[in-house]
Structures are given as C-alpha cells and as structure tokens.
Amino acid sequence: MGIINVKGTHDIIGGEAENYSYVENVMSQIASFFAFKQVRPPVLEHSELFVRGVGESSDVVRKEMYTFDDKGGRSLTLRPEFTAGIMRLIVQNKLLPISELPLKLYYCGPVFRYERPQLGRYRQFNQFGVESVGHASPYADVEVISLAYTILQSLGLQNVTIKINTLGDEASRDAYRAALKDFFKDKVENMCEDCKMRYQINPLRILDCKVPSDQEIVKDAPKMSAYISEASQKRFSQVLESLKAMDIPYEVDDTLVRGLDYYSETVFEFHYVSNKGNDYGAIGAGGHYDKLVHEIGGPDAPGVGFSFGVERLVSVLCDDGLLEQADLPLDAYVMPLGIESQKNALMVANELRVLGYRVDMCYDDVKLSNMFKRAEKKQAKLAIIIGEEEIKNEAVVLKNMETKEQITVSLEDLGNKVDEILMEKGE
Ligand code: AMP
C-alpha cells in the first residue's frame, strides 16, 4: 500500500462529515442561545502553557502531548485540550476584566493526544466546549451544566447520566492530599511506577490509576467527601439544589476526581449508554477551576467549563439511529447528451446552485438510460436533459423523477419552474 494515515487519526468522509457539521452546528447554536461567543485559538501553543495550565502530574502532560522543537528551537505542542489555550487567549488579549462577568466563550476543533488508539479513542479527535470565566457563583456551574444537558437533549439523546462531585476548595484538597499521603505512605512501594511519581507530585492522581492491583489498594483509600470544607459543601448543595429545580438529573459520585490538575469545587461527567446497551463511558466532562487564569499570568479569576468529544457524540447518535449516514439527496442531476453539451450542462447546474439547490452533473459520454440510473442512485428529485436541440432552442428538458412528468422549459424560466416543482413537494 502507498502512504496511509497516521495511527490514531481518521478520515471523515461524505455523509459522515455532514454528520459532524450537523452536531457542531447544533452545539454552536445552543451555546449562542446561552450567550456564549465563539473563539478559535491556534492549534500550536508553547509547551510551557500546558505544563503550567494542565499540570505536570496529569497523564495528558506527562505522556500524551505531541511536543517538538520547531526550526527556531522553540518547544511547541499541538494542543491536547482547549482550556489552557483559551485562558492564554483571554489573558493575552486582555478580555478580562469586563464590566459584566462572566466572560462566556465556546470553541470547537481538533485536539491531539498520544494515547493508545482503540475503539472511540483517537490521537487526533475533535472537541466542542465552553468556558465561563470570571464569576465564582455556583450558578455559573449550573448554567454550564444545563447548557451541556440542553445540547444532549436537542440532539435527541435520552440515556444521559450526569455524574457530579465536589473536589472542594484549596484547603479541602490540601487536607485530602495529606490524608492520601498518609494512607499510601507504606503502600506506594508496591504500586506502579506512575503511582510512585503521582505520590510525590499529586497523590489525588493515584485515584485514577488503571492498574488492577493498584485499584484494589485505592478502594480502601480515604474519601474526598470527608475533607470538604463547610463553604465548599454549601456551594455544592446550591449547585445540586439548582439542578434539581431545573429537572436536570444527576448522580453524586464521590470517586470522580477528573484527570486534569486545574479543577476545584464542582466536577462532572456526562455518561451515555445507547438504546442497544452499548456503554460509551464519558462523552463529555468538565468542572470549575480557581487558579488557572492566574497560573497563566492573568488576574485571579475562577471559571467553569466542559468539553464534549465530537467523535463520541457522532458515534452514540448513529448507534441510537439519530443520524443518517447516507449522503444528502440531490435536487437535480444534469444530463448532457454528448460531450459537446457538457459546457452548457455545467452552466445550467451552476445557475441552479446559485439559487440554493444541490445539483450535480454527468461528465461521462454514456447512454441516457445509464444517466437516469445514476440520477436515481443519487436520489435526484429532478433530471435535466440538455442536448444539441435544447442548446439551439435555449431550453432544457425537465423530468420530475417522482411523477415521471417531463416538460421542456426555456432557460429563462428554469429557475422559476424548479422553484415551483420543489416548493410543491415542500422542499
Ligand atoms: P477530557 O478533556 O479528557 O475531559 O475529555 C473530554 C471528552 O473528549 C471526553 O469525554 C471524550 O468524549 C473525548 N475524548 C477524550 N479523549 C479522547 C480520545 N482519545 N479520542 C476521542 N475522544 C476523546
């Protein structure tokens, strides 16, 4: 075989690409209903941004970044997530402070992680997400969760479970870290190399370890809930009460800690099991953060955000039959009789395209019956035939593929006639 795609990447073709656009459009539109504004940060950032922003104890920074030196000797990284880049964008462009907080932004695009590729897990994949920055209100968390929930509802997804937890404020996490250090003190020697490192940098990360023998040890570790400060407990109760009042279902899961270091207070994940019973795990996730903007050189500004994996969303929607994987049908297929008529066929096709119709034409010198077969295959609503005679009379033959009715129409009237036929069908 010749050159193939890079491991962990995937081509998105035809109907599938339309599905991606559809999902991204629904998400963008709903974010804009919630008064979020779009931003497009670059894919490339200085590596230091992610080390400082995402945290050096996270798996993403330690093992999964696509980092390289450019020809000028700068260490650059293909973004492994959006949040740190958005914080940089906010600080550098002085988007804060503003008179009315929070600053609400949404984004969509590819991210890159050097993970082990498997079903639904890629090295280049797309994320859509939002950040609401600058207000500590618990209701900013609720607004962001309700935005994510509205997106899932609008896409038609029924079996969503929202898992939610609080990591508490800094004091709560310091107390919990100390308790974990104490608990793992005489156990860490027998744990994996990663856990030995996590023990030193951030023992909270040990709770995410996937090694089965380590998971056995983790089971008996102290629980976060016992170390949450009163203020954080109160804040979390406000979040939960508000979700309840808005009929947004949730499950409190006190094992949820999330893999990125910047989270504090509320963290959440959206899990999905398809109607056929396939468990997709987390299709999206997010949480509140306190220090991130400051970490990147900006003012003290808390924030909350989430991101969805677009690949995962498209997969669950297909699984539940909520997306068609076929290419969109044509409004018209233009069929030139002989190579000499192709130039005119192209002009006719373009005239209708400009009017907003989806039109294709035949480039092969094949029999009319063959062209009709092609028109049927493309589910064309109209076939437009153009030969020597029609060119001479400045007309075309228009065939309604459904009723089989066939008429000759002057080029001048073509647009109106197509409008008439397709409008009648409610197109
Ligand atoms: P995270 O930034 O790790 O919280 O991930 C947010 C969402 O991105 C997840 O819930 C997944 O839907 C998606 N995601 C994360 N990693 C991958 C991957 N390697 N391939 C495809 N989707 C992913």
mmCIF file of C-alpha atoms in Angstrom, residues 55-260:
data_model
loop_
_atom_site.group_PDB
_atom_site.id
_atom_site.type_symbol
_atom_site.label_atom_id
_atom_site.label_comp_id
_atom_site.label_asym_id
_atom_site.label_seq_id
_atom_site.Cartn_x
_atom_site.Cartn_y
_atom_site.Cartn_z
ATOM 1 C CA GLY A 55 -0.450 20.389 35.355
ATOM 2 C CA GLU A 56 2.702 18.312 35.281
ATOM 3 C CA SER A 57 1.177 15.431 37.243
ATOM 4 C CA SER A 58 -1.576 14.824 34.682
ATOM 5 C CA ASP A 59 -1.227 11.896 32.244
ATOM 6 C CA VAL A 60 -2.006 14.313 29.406
ATOM 7 C CA VAL A 61 1.128 16.380 30.063
ATOM 8 C CA ARG A 62 3.404 13.552 31.161
ATOM 9 C CA LYS A 63 2.698 11.031 28.434
ATOM 10 C CA GLU A 64 0.292 12.233 25.794
ATOM 11 C CA MET A 65 1.496 15.526 24.326
ATOM 12 C CA TYR A 66 2.715 15.932 20.756
ATOM 13 C CA THR A 67 5.680 18.143 21.612
ATOM 14 C CA PHE A 68 8.536 19.086 19.288
ATOM 15 C CA ASP A 69 11.124 21.794 18.726
ATOM 16 C CA ASP A 70 10.417 23.973 15.698
ATOM 17 C CA LYS A 71 13.183 25.158 13.372
ATOM 18 C CA GLY A 72 13.726 28.174 15.653
ATOM 19 C CA GLY A 73 14.351 25.882 18.635
ATOM 20 C CA ARG A 74 11.046 26.669 20.418
ATOM 21 C CA SER A 75 9.315 23.831 22.229
ATOM 22 C CA LEU A 76 5.804 23.722 20.772
ATOM 23 C CA THR A 77 2.858 21.425 21.446
ATOM 24 C CA LEU A 78 -0.225 20.511 19.421
ATOM 25 C CA ARG A 79 -2.991 21.366 21.901
ATOM 26 C CA PRO A 80 -4.075 18.289 23.928
ATOM 27 C CA GLU A 81 -7.130 20.220 25.238
ATOM 28 C CA PHE A 82 -8.601 23.699 24.792
ATOM 29 C CA THR A 83 -8.943 25.203 28.263
ATOM 30 C CA ALA A 84 -5.324 26.278 28.824
ATOM 31 C CA GLY A 85 -5.197 27.871 25.340
ATOM 32 C CA ILE A 86 -8.449 29.742 25.970
ATOM 33 C CA MET A 87 -7.050 31.096 29.246
ATOM 34 C CA ARG A 88 -3.949 32.271 27.360
ATOM 35 C CA LEU A 89 -6.177 33.886 24.743
ATOM 36 C CA ILE A 90 -8.154 35.696 27.474
ATOM 37 C CA VAL A 91 -5.036 36.949 29.267
ATOM 38 C CA GLN A 92 -3.073 37.951 26.155
ATOM 39 C CA ASN A 93 -5.997 39.757 24.519
ATOM 40 C CA LYS A 94 -6.964 41.386 27.825
ATOM 41 C CA LEU A 95 -10.536 40.098 27.609
ATOM 42 C CA LEU A 96 -10.712 40.482 31.408
ATOM 43 C CA PRO A 97 -11.760 42.399 33.379
ATOM 44 C CA ILE A 98 -15.063 43.338 31.763
ATOM 45 C CA SER A 99 -17.927 45.282 33.289
ATOM 46 C CA GLU A 100 -20.251 42.316 33.473
ATOM 47 C CA LEU A 101 -18.884 38.908 34.317
ATOM 48 C CA PRO A 102 -18.690 36.071 33.491
ATOM 49 C CA LEU A 103 -16.942 36.117 30.140
ATOM 50 C CA LYS A 104 -18.596 33.297 28.181
ATOM 51 C CA LEU A 105 -16.748 31.630 25.303
ATOM 52 C CA TYR A 106 -17.205 28.488 23.210
ATOM 53 C CA TYR A 107 -14.853 26.628 20.877
ATOM 54 C CA CYS A 108 -14.658 23.659 18.517
ATOM 55 C CA GLY A 109 -11.750 21.969 16.768
ATOM 56 C CA PRO A 110 -9.153 19.205 16.774
ATOM 57 C CA VAL A 111 -7.033 18.192 19.767
ATOM 58 C CA PHE A 112 -4.091 15.769 19.859
ATOM 59 C CA ARG A 113 -3.159 13.171 22.473
ATOM 60 C CA TYR A 114 -0.637 10.386 22.169
ATOM 61 C CA GLU A 115 -2.919 7.709 23.610
ATOM 62 C CA ARG A 116 -3.233 4.020 22.775
ATOM 63 C CA PRO A 117 -5.713 4.034 19.865
ATOM 64 C CA GLN A 118 -8.757 1.808 20.386
ATOM 65 C CA LEU A 119 -12.460 1.899 19.574
ATOM 66 C CA GLY A 120 -13.635 5.504 20.096
ATOM 67 C CA ARG A 121 -10.171 6.632 21.223
ATOM 68 C CA TYR A 122 -8.094 8.590 18.735
ATOM 69 C CA ARG A 123 -4.836 10.533 18.712
ATOM 70 C CA GLN A 124 -6.451 13.370 16.765
ATOM 71 C CA PHE A 125 -10.080 13.991 17.702
ATOM 72 C CA ASN A 126 -12.452 16.949 17.914
ATOM 73 C CA GLN A 127 -13.743 18.706 20.968
ATOM 74 C CA PHE A 128 -16.543 21.201 21.420
ATOM 75 C CA GLY A 129 -16.705 23.069 24.707
ATOM 76 C CA VAL A 130 -17.342 26.241 26.637
ATOM 77 C CA GLU A 131 -15.630 28.306 29.330
ATOM 78 C CA SER A 132 -17.452 30.734 31.626
ATOM 79 C CA VAL A 133 -14.751 32.829 33.267
ATOM 80 C CA GLY A 134 -14.624 35.456 35.990
ATOM 81 C CA HIS A 135 -17.539 34.667 38.311
ATOM 82 C CA ALA A 136 -17.383 32.375 41.340
ATOM 83 C CA SER A 137 -21.172 31.935 41.528
ATOM 84 C CA PRO A 138 -22.274 28.289 41.858
ATOM 85 C CA TYR A 139 -24.962 29.194 39.317
ATOM 86 C CA ALA A 140 -22.276 29.715 36.680
ATOM 87 C CA ASP A 141 -21.521 25.981 37.163
ATOM 88 C CA VAL A 142 -25.229 25.198 36.837
ATOM 89 C CA GLU A 143 -25.564 27.321 33.687
ATOM 90 C CA VAL A 144 -22.703 25.426 32.042
ATOM 91 C CA ILE A 145 -24.088 22.012 33.048
ATOM 92 C CA SER A 146 -27.560 22.988 31.831
ATOM 93 C CA LEU A 147 -26.073 24.157 28.517
ATOM 94 C CA ALA A 148 -24.404 20.759 28.057
ATOM 95 C CA TYR A 149 -27.623 18.986 29.041
ATOM 96 C CA THR A 150 -29.686 21.107 26.613
ATOM 97 C CA ILE A 151 -27.266 20.170 23.814
ATOM 98 C CA LEU A 152 -27.650 16.450 24.552
ATOM 99 C CA GLN A 153 -31.446 16.791 24.734
ATOM 100 C CA SER A 154 -31.593 18.750 21.479
ATOM 101 C CA LEU A 155 -29.568 16.063 19.742
ATOM 102 C CA GLY A 156 -32.190 13.577 20.966
ATOM 103 C CA LEU A 157 -30.001 11.658 23.434
ATOM 104 C CA GLN A 158 -32.183 10.146 26.162
ATOM 105 C CA ASN A 159 -29.994 7.941 28.332
ATOM 106 C CA VAL A 160 -27.584 10.553 29.704
ATOM 107 C CA THR A 161 -26.237 10.170 33.228
ATOM 108 C CA ILE A 162 -24.603 13.222 34.786
ATOM 109 C CA LYS A 163 -22.045 12.175 37.400
ATOM 110 C CA ILE A 164 -21.096 15.031 39.690
ATOM 111 C CA ASN A 165 -18.774 15.567 42.640
ATOM 112 C CA THR A 166 -17.020 18.332 44.524
ATOM 113 C CA LEU A 167 -13.263 18.478 44.962
ATOM 114 C CA GLY A 168 -13.705 21.310 47.471
ATOM 115 C CA ASP A 169 -11.638 24.473 47.774
ATOM 116 C CA GLU A 170 -7.873 24.594 48.160
ATOM 117 C CA ALA A 171 -7.988 23.955 51.916
ATOM 118 C CA SER A 172 -10.203 20.885 51.384
ATOM 119 C CA ARG A 173 -7.860 19.485 48.758
ATOM 120 C CA ASP A 174 -4.756 20.171 50.872
ATOM 121 C CA ALA A 175 -6.338 18.268 53.781
ATOM 122 C CA TYR A 176 -7.344 15.428 51.470
ATOM 123 C CA ARG A 177 -3.907 15.243 49.844
ATOM 124 C CA ALA A 178 -2.322 14.988 53.278
ATOM 125 C CA ALA A 179 -4.733 12.173 54.194
ATOM 126 C CA LEU A 180 -3.921 10.340 50.942
ATOM 127 C CA LYS A 181 -0.171 10.738 51.519
ATOM 128 C CA ASP A 182 -0.608 9.236 54.940
ATOM 129 C CA PHE A 183 -2.733 6.358 53.617
ATOM 130 C CA PHE A 184 -0.409 5.449 50.703
ATOM 131 C CA LYS A 185 2.821 6.006 52.704
ATOM 132 C CA ASP A 186 3.515 2.322 53.377
ATOM 133 C CA LYS A 187 1.726 1.049 50.237
ATOM 134 C CA VAL A 188 3.267 3.079 47.430
ATOM 135 C CA GLU A 189 6.427 0.925 47.299
ATOM 136 C CA ASN A 190 4.295 -1.931 45.928
ATOM 137 C CA MET A 191 2.431 0.205 43.405
ATOM 138 C CA CYS A 192 3.212 1.015 39.751
ATOM 139 C CA GLU A 193 5.979 3.441 38.751
ATOM 140 C CA ASP A 194 3.401 6.075 37.740
ATOM 141 C CA CYS A 195 1.814 5.936 41.189
ATOM 142 C CA LYS A 196 5.228 6.383 42.836
ATOM 143 C CA MET A 197 5.616 9.597 40.852
ATOM 144 C CA ARG A 198 1.995 10.645 41.485
ATOM 145 C CA TYR A 199 2.588 10.136 45.212
ATOM 146 C CA GLN A 200 5.325 12.752 45.061
ATOM 147 C CA ILE A 201 3.646 15.333 42.797
ATOM 148 C CA ASN A 202 -0.106 14.938 43.359
ATOM 149 C CA PRO A 203 -1.463 11.903 45.280
ATOM 150 C CA LEU A 204 -5.000 12.708 44.043
ATOM 151 C CA ARG A 205 -3.946 11.318 40.651
ATOM 152 C CA ILE A 206 -3.350 7.867 42.221
ATOM 153 C CA LEU A 207 -7.138 7.513 42.414
ATOM 154 C CA ASP A 208 -7.248 7.455 38.572
ATOM 155 C CA CYS A 209 -4.729 4.573 38.269
ATOM 156 C CA LYS A 210 -5.938 1.841 35.916
ATOM 157 C CA VAL A 211 -3.578 -0.935 37.162
ATOM 158 C CA PRO A 212 -5.884 -3.593 38.743
ATOM 159 C CA SER A 213 -3.635 -4.348 41.769
ATOM 160 C CA ASP A 214 -3.377 -0.586 42.469
ATOM 161 C CA GLN A 215 -7.130 -0.201 42.119
ATOM 162 C CA GLU A 216 -7.541 -2.829 44.882
ATOM 163 C CA ILE A 217 -5.418 -0.659 47.188
ATOM 164 C CA VAL A 218 -7.242 2.537 46.115
ATOM 165 C CA LYS A 219 -10.599 1.020 47.133
ATOM 166 C CA ASP A 220 -9.777 1.473 50.836
ATOM 167 C CA ALA A 221 -8.332 4.991 50.457
ATOM 168 C CA PRO A 222 -9.992 7.829 52.404
ATOM 169 C CA LYS A 223 -12.888 9.500 50.580
ATOM 170 C CA MET A 224 -12.799 13.113 49.405
ATOM 171 C CA SER A 225 -16.226 13.814 50.918
ATOM 172 C CA ALA A 226 -14.830 13.611 54.469
ATOM 173 C CA TYR A 227 -12.428 16.526 53.792
ATOM 174 C CA ILE A 228 -14.701 19.063 52.091
ATOM 175 C CA SER A 229 -14.845 22.410 53.911
ATOM 176 C CA GLU A 230 -18.151 23.818 55.085
ATOM 177 C CA ALA A 231 -18.068 26.592 52.487
ATOM 178 C CA SER A 232 -17.473 24.091 49.676
ATOM 179 C CA GLN A 233 -20.226 21.801 50.989
ATOM 180 C CA LYS A 234 -22.630 24.741 50.942
ATOM 181 C CA ARG A 235 -21.601 25.715 47.426
ATOM 182 C CA PHE A 236 -22.051 22.123 46.214
ATOM 183 C CA SER A 237 -25.527 21.912 47.817
ATOM 184 C CA GLN A 238 -26.514 25.090 45.964
ATOM 185 C CA VAL A 239 -25.388 23.524 42.675
ATOM 186 C CA LEU A 240 -27.333 20.308 43.343
ATOM 187 C CA GLU A 241 -30.483 22.081 44.520
ATOM 188 C CA SER A 242 -30.477 24.257 41.440
ATOM 189 C CA LEU A 243 -30.010 21.266 39.104
ATOM 190 C CA LYS A 244 -32.918 19.571 40.850
ATOM 191 C CA ALA A 245 -35.117 22.646 40.460
ATOM 192 C CA MET A 246 -34.293 22.639 36.732
ATOM 193 C CA ASP A 247 -35.167 18.929 36.375
ATOM 194 C CA ILE A 248 -31.628 18.052 35.379
ATOM 195 C CA PRO A 249 -30.952 14.526 36.666
ATOM 196 C CA TYR A 250 -27.597 13.762 38.318
ATOM 197 C CA GLU A 251 -25.797 11.153 40.412
ATOM 198 C CA VAL A 252 -23.307 12.263 43.039
ATOM 199 C CA ASP A 253 -20.178 10.123 42.589
ATOM 200 C CA ASP A 254 -17.563 10.774 45.256
ATOM 201 C CA THR A 255 -14.902 8.794 43.352
ATOM 202 C CA LEU A 256 -14.944 11.324 40.481
ATOM 203 C CA VAL A 257 -11.700 13.363 40.554
ATOM 204 C CA ARG A 258 -11.028 14.090 36.808
ATOM 205 C CA GLY A 259 -7.646 13.706 35.143
ATOM 206 C CA LEU A 260 -6.591 17.351 34.774
#
